[in-house]
Structure formats: structure tokens, C-alpha cells
PDB file of C-alpha atoms in Angstrom:
ATOM      1  CA  ALA T   1     -43.254 -15.342   8.711  1.00 82.00           C
ATOM      2  CA  GLN T   2     -45.650 -12.747  10.020  1.00 90.00           C
ATOM      3  CA  LYS T   3     -48.342 -13.479  12.565  1.00 96.00           C
ATOM      4  CA  VAL T   4     -51.061 -11.439  14.246  1.00 98.00           C
ATOM      5  CA  THR T   5     -52.823 -12.684  17.357  1.00 98.00           C
ATOM      6  CA  GLN T   6     -56.097 -11.334  18.661  1.00 98.00           C
ATOM      7  CA  ALA T   7     -56.682 -13.476  21.706  1.00 96.00           C
ATOM      8  CA  GLN T   8     -60.147 -12.090  22.450  1.00 97.00           C
ATOM      9  CA  THR T   9     -62.620 -13.881  20.216  1.00 97.00           C
ATOM     10  CA  GLU T  10     -65.652 -12.033  21.566  1.00 97.00           C
ATOM     11  CA  ILE T  11     -66.179  -9.182  24.019  1.00 98.00           C
ATOM     12  CA  SER T  12     -69.535  -8.035  25.314  1.00 98.00           C
ATOM     13  CA  VAL T  13     -69.943  -4.806  27.276  1.00 97.00           C
ATOM     14  CA  VAL T  14     -72.751  -2.488  28.212  1.00 97.00           C
ATOM     15  CA  GLU T  15     -73.033   0.805  26.381  1.00 97.00           C
ATOM     16  CA  LYS T  16     -70.849   3.638  27.736  1.00 97.00           C
ATOM     17  CA  GLU T  17     -68.239   1.263  29.112  1.00 97.00           C
ATOM     18  CA  ASP T  18     -64.663   1.542  27.892  1.00 97.00           C
ATOM     19  CA  VAL T  19     -63.273  -1.477  26.086  1.00 98.00           C
ATOM     20  CA  THR T  20     -59.784  -2.448  24.904  1.00 98.00           C
ATOM     21  CA  LEU T  21     -59.096  -4.842  22.046  1.00 98.00           C
ATOM     22  CA  ASP T  22     -55.725  -6.541  22.186  1.00 98.00           C
ATOM     23  CA  CYS T  23     -53.392  -7.212  19.283  1.00 98.00           C
ATOM     24  CA  VAL T  24     -49.982  -8.882  19.420  1.00 98.00           C
ATOM     25  CA  TYR T  25     -47.863  -9.335  16.320  1.00 98.00           C
ATOM     26  CA  GLU T  26     -44.747 -11.159  15.161  1.00 96.00           C
ATOM     27  CA  THR T  27     -42.499 -10.106  12.301  1.00 94.00           C
ATOM     28  CA  ARG T  28     -38.846 -10.239  11.330  1.00 91.00           C
ATOM     29  CA  ASP T  29     -39.165  -7.057   9.310  1.00 88.00           C
ATOM     30  CA  THR T  30     -37.709  -3.898  10.802  1.00 87.00           C
ATOM     31  CA  THR T  31     -40.086  -1.714   8.831  1.00 88.00           C
ATOM     32  CA  TYR T  32     -43.757  -2.549   8.772  1.00 92.00           C
ATOM     33  CA  TYR T  33     -47.252  -1.135   8.984  1.00 92.00           C
ATOM     34  CA  LEU T  34     -49.902  -2.000  11.547  1.00 94.00           C
ATOM     35  CA  PHE T  35     -53.589  -1.510  10.880  1.00 95.00           C
ATOM     36  CA  TRP T  36     -56.995  -1.769  12.484  1.00 97.00           C
ATOM     37  CA  TYR T  37     -60.078  -2.427  10.393  1.00 97.00           C
ATOM     38  CA  LYS T  38     -63.746  -2.576  11.413  1.00 97.00           C
ATOM     39  CA  GLN T  39     -66.204  -5.007   9.820  1.00 97.00           C
ATOM     40  CA  PRO T  40     -69.796  -4.112  10.722  1.00 95.00           C
ATOM     41  CA  PRO T  41     -72.676  -6.517  10.069  1.00 92.00           C
ATOM     42  CA  SER T  42     -72.939  -5.147   6.529  1.00 89.00           C
ATOM     43  CA  GLY T  43     -69.650  -6.923   5.823  1.00 90.00           C
ATOM     44  CA  GLU T  44     -67.446  -4.239   4.313  1.00 92.00           C
ATOM     45  CA  LEU T  45     -64.012  -3.761   5.885  1.00 96.00           C
ATOM     46  CA  VAL T  46     -63.576  -0.171   7.027  1.00 96.00           C
ATOM     47  CA  PHE T  47     -60.104   1.263   7.557  1.00 95.00           C
ATOM     48  CA  LEU T  48     -59.573   2.827  10.992  1.00 96.00           C
ATOM     49  CA  ILE T  49     -55.867   3.509  11.416  1.00 93.00           C
ATOM     50  CA  ARG T  50     -52.373   2.774  10.118  1.00 91.00           C
ATOM     51  CA  ARG T  51     -49.166   3.067  12.128  1.00 91.00           C
ATOM     52  CA  ASN T  52     -45.598   2.884  10.857  1.00 89.00           C
ATOM     53  CA  SER T  53     -43.179   0.765  12.843  1.00 91.00           C
ATOM     54  CA  PHE T  54     -40.865   3.705  13.454  1.00 88.00           C
ATOM     55  CA  ASP T  55     -43.625   5.841  14.963  1.00 85.00           C
ATOM     56  CA  GLU T  56     -44.601   4.725  18.459  1.00 83.00           C
ATOM     57  CA  GLN T  57     -46.680   7.751  19.302  1.00 83.00           C
ATOM     58  CA  ASN T  58     -50.095   6.852  20.607  1.00 84.00           C
ATOM     59  CA  GLU T  59     -53.005   8.246  18.677  1.00 85.00           C
ATOM     60  CA  ILE T  60     -56.451   9.445  19.648  1.00 87.00           C
ATOM     61  CA  SER T  61     -59.338  10.041  17.291  1.00 89.00           C
ATOM     62  CA  GLY T  62     -62.536  10.975  19.050  1.00 93.00           C
ATOM     63  CA  ARG T  63     -63.566   8.020  21.211  1.00 95.00           C
ATOM     64  CA  TYR T  64     -60.899   5.782  19.645  1.00 95.00           C
ATOM     65  CA  SER T  65     -57.309   5.519  20.811  1.00 94.00           C
ATOM     66  CA  TRP T  66     -54.430   3.249  19.903  1.00 94.00           C
ATOM     67  CA  ASN T  67     -51.445   2.186  22.019  1.00 95.00           C
ATOM     68  CA  PHE T  68     -48.464   0.956  20.009  1.00 94.00           C
ATOM     69  CA  GLN T  69     -45.632  -0.622  22.010  1.00 94.00           C
ATOM     70  CA  LYS T  70     -42.767  -2.095  20.037  1.00 92.00           C
ATOM     71  CA  SER T  71     -41.173  -3.530  23.186  1.00 93.00           C
ATOM     72  CA  THR T  72     -44.120  -5.878  23.664  1.00 95.00           C
ATOM     73  CA  SER T  73     -45.078  -6.135  19.945  1.00 96.00           C
ATOM     74  CA  SER T  74     -48.554  -4.916  20.748  1.00 96.00           C
ATOM     75  CA  PHE T  75     -50.957  -2.523  19.071  1.00 96.00           C
ATOM     76  CA  ASN T  76     -54.034  -2.262  21.274  1.00 97.00           C
ATOM     77  CA  PHE T  77     -57.230  -0.386  20.458  1.00 97.00           C
ATOM     78  CA  THR T  78     -59.434   1.295  23.058  1.00 97.00           C
ATOM     79  CA  ILE T  79     -62.961   2.570  22.565  1.00 97.00           C
ATOM     80  CA  THR T  80     -64.042   5.037  25.227  1.00 97.00           C
ATOM     81  CA  ALA T  81     -67.704   5.395  26.162  1.00 97.00           C
ATOM     82  CA  SER T  82     -68.755   2.637  23.775  1.00 97.00           C
ATOM     83  CA  GLN T  83     -71.924   2.923  21.721  1.00 97.00           C
ATOM     84  CA  VAL T  84     -74.190   0.326  20.142  1.00 97.00           C
ATOM     85  CA  VAL T  85     -72.956   1.435  16.698  1.00 96.00           C
ATOM     86  CA  ASP T  86     -69.482   0.243  17.672  1.00 97.00           C
ATOM     87  CA  SER T  87     -70.718  -3.353  17.530  1.00 97.00           C
ATOM     88  CA  ALA T  88     -68.678  -5.078  14.830  1.00 97.00           C
ATOM     89  CA  VAL T  89     -65.778  -7.421  14.241  1.00 97.00           C
ATOM     90  CA  TYR T  90     -62.458  -5.633  14.572  1.00 98.00           C
ATOM     91  CA  PHE T  91     -59.355  -6.872  12.805  1.00 98.00           C
ATOM     92  CA  CYS T  92     -55.738  -6.039  13.504  1.00 98.00           C
ATOM     93  CA  ALA T  93     -53.369  -6.472  10.559  1.00 97.00           C
ATOM     94  CA  LEU T  94     -49.687  -6.232   9.645  1.00 95.00           C
ATOM     95  CA  SER T  95     -47.815  -5.707   6.396  1.00 92.00           C
ATOM     96  CA  GLU T  96     -44.253  -5.437   5.188  1.00 85.00           C
ATOM     97  CA  VAL T  97     -43.262  -2.074   3.750  1.00 80.00           C
ATOM     98  CA  TYR T  98     -41.507  -1.865   0.400  1.00 70.00           C
ATOM     99  CA  SER T  99     -38.694   0.582  -0.212  1.00 66.00           C
ATOM    100  CA  GLY T 100     -40.995   2.791  -2.251  1.00 63.00           C
ATOM    101  CA  GLY T 101     -43.452   2.987   0.640  1.00 60.00           C
ATOM    102  CA  GLY T 102     -46.011   0.575  -0.740  1.00 65.00           C
ATOM    103  CA  ALA T 103     -47.215  -2.349   1.301  1.00 68.00           C
ATOM    104  CA  ASP T 104     -47.368  -6.096   0.828  1.00 79.00           C
ATOM    105  CA  GLY T 105     -50.541  -8.075   1.412  1.00 90.00           C
ATOM    106  CA  LEU T 106     -51.964  -7.838   4.898  1.00 93.00           C
ATOM    107  CA  THR T 107     -51.640 -10.556   7.514  1.00 95.00           C
ATOM    108  CA  PHE T 108     -54.798 -10.398   9.578  1.00 97.00           C
ATOM    109  CA  GLY T 109     -55.624 -11.581  13.058  1.00 97.00           C
ATOM    110  CA  LYS T 110     -58.716 -13.726  13.532  1.00 96.00           C
ATOM    111  CA  GLY T 111     -60.727 -10.713  14.676  1.00 97.00           C
ATOM    112  CA  THR T 112     -62.530  -9.735  17.859  1.00 97.00           C
ATOM    113  CA  HIS T 113     -66.310  -9.666  17.801  1.00 97.00           C
ATOM    114  CA  LEU T 114     -67.361  -6.678  19.892  1.00 98.00           C
ATOM    115  CA  ILE T 115     -70.919  -6.568  21.158  1.00 98.00           C
ATOM    116  CA  ILE T 116     -72.182  -3.373  22.757  1.00 97.00           C
ATOM    117  CA  GLN T 117     -75.401  -3.943  24.644  1.00 97.00           C
ATOM    118  CA  PRO T 118     -77.811  -1.038  25.160  1.00 95.00           C
TER     119      PRO T 118
ATOM    120  CA  GLY I   1     -64.825   9.841  -4.673  1.00 58.00           C
ATOM    121  CA  ALA I   2     -65.901   6.349  -5.655  1.00 86.00           C
ATOM    122  CA  GLY I   3     -64.577   3.475  -3.613  1.00 94.00           C
ATOM    123  CA  VAL I   4     -63.509   0.010  -4.671  1.00 97.00           C
ATOM    124  CA  SER I   5     -66.292  -1.815  -6.493  1.00 97.00           C
ATOM    125  CA  GLN I   6     -66.700  -5.529  -7.007  1.00 98.00           C
ATOM    126  CA  SER I   7     -69.035  -7.595  -9.134  1.00 97.00           C
ATOM    127  CA  PRO I   8     -71.056  -9.647  -8.837  1.00 97.00           C
ATOM    128  CA  SER I   9     -72.029  -9.108  -5.218  1.00 97.00           C
ATOM    129  CA  ASN I  10     -73.244 -12.698  -5.029  1.00 97.00           C
ATOM    130  CA  LYS I  11     -72.451 -15.696  -7.181  1.00 98.00           C
ATOM    131  CA  VAL I  12     -73.930 -19.152  -6.880  1.00 98.00           C
ATOM    132  CA  THR I  13     -72.399 -21.810  -9.074  1.00 98.00           C
ATOM    133  CA  GLU I  14     -72.291 -25.547  -9.433  1.00 97.00           C
ATOM    134  CA  LYS I  15     -69.253 -27.576  -8.544  1.00 97.00           C
ATOM    135  CA  GLY I  16     -66.945 -27.889 -11.529  1.00 97.00           C
ATOM    136  CA  LYS I  17     -67.951 -24.632 -13.217  1.00 98.00           C
ATOM    137  CA  ASP I  18     -65.590 -21.699 -13.804  1.00 98.00           C
ATOM    138  CA  VAL I  19     -66.274 -18.296 -12.258  1.00 98.00           C
ATOM    139  CA  GLU I  20     -64.881 -14.806 -12.812  1.00 98.00           C
ATOM    140  CA  LEU I  21     -64.876 -12.149 -10.122  1.00 98.00           C
ATOM    141  CA  ARG I  22     -64.234  -8.534 -11.007  1.00 98.00           C
ATOM    142  CA  CYS I  23     -62.639  -5.698  -9.063  1.00 98.00           C
ATOM    143  CA  ASP I  24     -62.578  -2.033 -10.026  1.00 97.00           C
ATOM    144  CA  PRO I  25     -60.095  -0.155  -7.813  1.00 96.00           C
ATOM    145  CA  ILE I  26     -60.168   3.429  -6.630  1.00 95.00           C
ATOM    146  CA  SER I  27     -59.139   5.681  -9.487  1.00 93.00           C
ATOM    147  CA  GLY I  28     -55.417   6.369  -9.422  1.00 90.00           C
ATOM    148  CA  HIS I  29     -54.535   3.508  -7.097  1.00 92.00           C
ATOM    149  CA  THR I  30     -51.601   1.576  -8.518  1.00 90.00           C
ATOM    150  CA  ALA I  31     -51.730  -1.417  -6.175  1.00 92.00           C
ATOM    151  CA  LEU I  32     -54.538  -3.973  -6.064  1.00 94.00           C
ATOM    152  CA  TYR I  33     -54.987  -6.898  -3.683  1.00 95.00           C
ATOM    153  CA  TRP I  34     -57.236  -9.957  -3.522  1.00 97.00           C
ATOM    154  CA  TYR I  35     -58.223 -11.652  -0.262  1.00 97.00           C
ATOM    155  CA  ARG I  36     -60.539 -14.460   0.714  1.00 97.00           C
ATOM    156  CA  GLN I  37     -62.635 -14.529   3.892  1.00 97.00           C
ATOM    157  CA  SER I  38     -64.089 -17.774   5.137  1.00 93.00           C
ATOM    158  CA  LEU I  39     -65.267 -19.004   8.518  1.00 85.00           C
ATOM    159  CA  GLY I  40     -62.567 -21.621   8.804  1.00 79.00           C
ATOM    160  CA  GLN I  41     -59.586 -19.667   7.482  1.00 82.00           C
ATOM    161  CA  GLY I  42     -60.349 -16.085   8.409  1.00 91.00           C
ATOM    162  CA  LEU I  43     -58.947 -13.418   6.080  1.00 95.00           C
ATOM    163  CA  GLU I  44     -56.323 -14.774   3.686  1.00 94.00           C
ATOM    164  CA  PHE I  45     -54.162 -12.737   1.311  1.00 95.00           C
ATOM    165  CA  LEU I  46     -54.225 -14.215  -2.183  1.00 96.00           C
ATOM    166  CA  ILE I  47     -52.339 -11.983  -4.617  1.00 95.00           C
ATOM    167  CA  TYR I  48     -51.047  -8.450  -5.130  1.00 91.00           C
ATOM    168  CA  PHE I  49     -50.676  -6.380  -8.306  1.00 91.00           C
ATOM    169  CA  GLN I  50     -48.414  -3.395  -8.710  1.00 88.00           C
ATOM    170  CA  GLY I  51     -49.600  -1.961 -12.003  1.00 87.00           C
ATOM    171  CA  ASN I  52     -50.343  -4.976 -14.183  1.00 88.00           C
ATOM    172  CA  SER I  53     -47.672  -7.149 -12.632  1.00 87.00           C
ATOM    173  CA  ALA I  54     -48.134  -9.735  -9.868  1.00 87.00           C
ATOM    174  CA  PRO I  55     -44.677 -10.325  -8.317  1.00 81.00           C
ATOM    175  CA  ASP I  56     -45.757 -13.224  -6.121  1.00 83.00           C
ATOM    176  CA  LYS I  57     -48.534 -15.701  -6.858  1.00 84.00           C
ATOM    177  CA  SER I  58     -47.703 -18.109  -4.030  1.00 86.00           C
ATOM    178  CA  GLY I  59     -50.736 -17.042  -1.999  1.00 89.00           C
ATOM    179  CA  LEU I  60     -53.182 -18.444  -4.529  1.00 93.00           C
ATOM    180  CA  PRO I  61     -54.720 -21.597  -2.961  1.00 92.00           C
ATOM    181  CA  SER I  62     -54.273 -23.855  -6.005  1.00 93.00           C
ATOM    182  CA  ASP I  63     -53.514 -23.773  -9.715  1.00 95.00           C
ATOM    183  CA  ARG I  64     -57.266 -23.498 -10.332  1.00 97.00           C
ATOM    184  CA  PHE I  65     -56.973 -19.875  -9.231  1.00 97.00           C
ATOM    185  CA  SER I  66     -55.609 -17.186 -11.512  1.00 96.00           C
ATOM    186  CA  ALA I  67     -55.757 -13.405 -11.614  1.00 96.00           C
ATOM    187  CA  GLU I  68     -54.968 -10.719 -14.091  1.00 95.00           C
ATOM    188  CA  ARG I  69     -55.028  -6.968 -14.239  1.00 95.00           C
ATOM    189  CA  THR I  70     -55.158  -4.942 -17.415  1.00 89.00           C
ATOM    190  CA  GLY I  71     -54.545  -1.266 -18.071  1.00 88.00           C
ATOM    191  CA  GLY I  72     -53.448  -0.803 -14.474  1.00 84.00           C
ATOM    192  CA  SER I  73     -57.079  -0.760 -13.437  1.00 92.00           C
ATOM    193  CA  VAL I  74     -59.673  -3.534 -13.426  1.00 96.00           C
ATOM    194  CA  SER I  75     -58.680  -6.967 -12.149  1.00 97.00           C
ATOM    195  CA  THR I  76     -60.306 -10.347 -12.624  1.00 97.00           C
ATOM    196  CA  LEU I  77     -59.933 -13.330 -10.317  1.00 98.00           C
ATOM    197  CA  THR I  78     -60.796 -16.575 -12.077  1.00 98.00           C
ATOM    198  CA  ILE I  79     -61.512 -19.859 -10.363  1.00 98.00           C
ATOM    199  CA  GLN I  80     -61.628 -22.879 -12.644  1.00 98.00           C
ATOM    200  CA  ARG I  81     -63.452 -26.115 -11.844  1.00 98.00           C
ATOM    201  CA  THR I  82     -64.862 -24.706  -8.620  1.00 98.00           C
ATOM    202  CA  GLN I  83     -64.988 -26.864  -5.521  1.00 97.00           C
ATOM    203  CA  GLN I  84     -67.179 -26.527  -2.439  1.00 96.00           C
ATOM    204  CA  GLU I  85     -64.176 -25.416  -0.381  1.00 95.00           C
ATOM    205  CA  ASP I  86     -63.905 -22.357  -2.674  1.00 97.00           C
ATOM    206  CA  SER I  87     -67.095 -20.988  -1.103  1.00 97.00           C
ATOM    207  CA  ALA I  88     -66.123 -17.755   0.641  1.00 97.00           C
ATOM    208  CA  VAL I  89     -66.293 -13.997   0.370  1.00 97.00           C
ATOM    209  CA  TYR I  90     -63.664 -12.689  -2.029  1.00 98.00           C
ATOM    210  CA  LEU I  91     -62.470  -9.207  -1.150  1.00 98.00           C
ATOM    211  CA  CYS I  92     -60.544  -6.766  -3.257  1.00 97.00           C
ATOM    212  CA  ALA I  93     -58.558  -3.792  -1.963  1.00 96.00           C
ATOM    213  CA  SER I  94     -56.561  -1.050  -3.597  1.00 95.00           C
ATOM    214  CA  SER I  95     -53.946   1.407  -2.414  1.00 92.00           C
ATOM    215  CA  SER I  96     -51.848   4.283  -3.589  1.00 88.00           C
ATOM    216  CA  VAL I  97     -48.096   4.206  -3.026  1.00 75.00           C
ATOM    217  CA  ARG I  98     -48.745   5.295   0.559  1.00 68.00           C
ATOM    218  CA  GLY I  99     -49.815   1.773   1.384  1.00 78.00           C
ATOM    219  CA  THR I 100     -53.199   1.983   3.114  1.00 90.00           C
ATOM    220  CA  GLN I 101     -55.545  -0.579   1.581  1.00 94.00           C
ATOM    221  CA  TYR I 102     -59.190   0.284   1.057  1.00 95.00           C
ATOM    222  CA  PHE I 103     -61.574  -2.604   0.596  1.00 97.00           C
ATOM    223  CA  GLY I 104     -64.533  -3.243  -1.650  1.00 97.00           C
ATOM    224  CA  PRO I 105     -67.815  -4.819  -0.536  1.00 96.00           C
ATOM    225  CA  GLY I 106     -66.773  -8.307  -1.629  1.00 97.00           C
ATOM    226  CA  THR I 107     -68.237 -11.075  -3.754  1.00 98.00           C
ATOM    227  CA  ARG I 108     -69.937 -13.886  -1.879  1.00 97.00           C
ATOM    228  CA  LEU I 109     -69.273 -17.118  -3.783  1.00 98.00           C
ATOM    229  CA  THR I 110     -71.334 -20.198  -3.064  1.00 97.00           C
ATOM    230  CA  VAL I 111     -70.399 -23.465  -4.744  1.00 97.00           C
ATOM    231  CA  LEU I 112     -73.164 -26.061  -4.634  1.00 96.00           C
TER     232      LEU I 112
END
């Protein structure tokens, strides 16, 4: 069975601080996808990033960066110079990959509520 | 292009009534997924369609839940004889064969 653990229920930082959201996963699959989604107060889940299990390169997109380490089954997300607009609930998720490249349903963590104070 | 759309956005019903929730995926997306989000259970995967076929229905919470997809496009999630524990936000997502799921705004279901 798959499992995603986001141990940080809530994080509160002051604007411009850097913040890292932790994600640890469990799976028996050798091929899988990892995701991060953002859920702002409006409620809609917004896709941020997808990583394939065979690609451990870290990724940076503007103020966002992701650190994928298979050895520790972790996929952590860092926001640099946080802004008030980053306030949201962030979900880490995992899915099995089918042979054709499609994905099974996502297994989500419980989410981390990030509060950026001005 | 247009994203995933869901209707209604809100639904209030009485216990014991049937409800239908609709999802219109992104055009061209072959896969469609239903999830449920509630305070107690977090985000739960319910069912997945590849085309019109649902290979695995084991994620549906009970036999009161059913889903169908026609024409490889619109999907309907039906809950019969609703119970108060069915109150939640029901989310739909779609993906192309590349596997990234894009979510709709959800339907908030309240069972009185």
C-alpha cells in the first residue's frame, strides 16, 4: 500500500523567510510519480510539480524548489523569500505509473497549512 | 483552454435523497478521476476512468456510490440514499496519457 506523510500540520513564518515543507512517502512500486499541489483559500487544487521516480534531479522554478531523495523516500518543497500570497494548504501526493505512462489515483498526504504573516 | 468544470458548485440535500454530481474534463483528456475531501478523512481517491471504463471500483465508500462516464467525456458520480457522513467536497480531475491530474473547483455536498 502507498502512504504519504506530511508531518508538519501547520507552519507560520514571517514574509520573506524561507520555508521547507516536508514529504515522506512509502511505496512498493519501482516506478511512480510524486506531486505537489497547492490549495489556496478559494479551494481549488493547483498543480505545482510532478517528478518521475527515475529522475532525482532537483528542480527550481522561481522561488520554488524541490529536493527529491529516493534514498530517504523524501520529496521536500522549499519556498524562498516567502510572500503572503503563498499562504495555502500544500499537499504532497504519490501515484503508481501504468506501462502506458498514465497514472493511478493519487495518494495524498494530510497537507501542510502554510501561513505567511506580513 | 478551459479547465475541468464541475456542477453544481454547491448541493444541499436531505438525508435519504439521491444526488448526481457532474464533471466535465479538459478536452482531449482520456483519464478522469473522482476524489472526496473531508475534514476527517483528508483527500480520498474514489474511482478512475480510462475512456469509459473504470477498472477498479474498490475506492468507492459504499454500494450507494456509483459513477459512469459516457462518450469518453462527461462523468457523473451518483450517491443514493445520502447520509450525513457523505457531506464533503467532491473533486474531479482529468489527465492526458502523460499522467498529471488537473483538478476542477469541486462540488460541496451538504447532507442535512
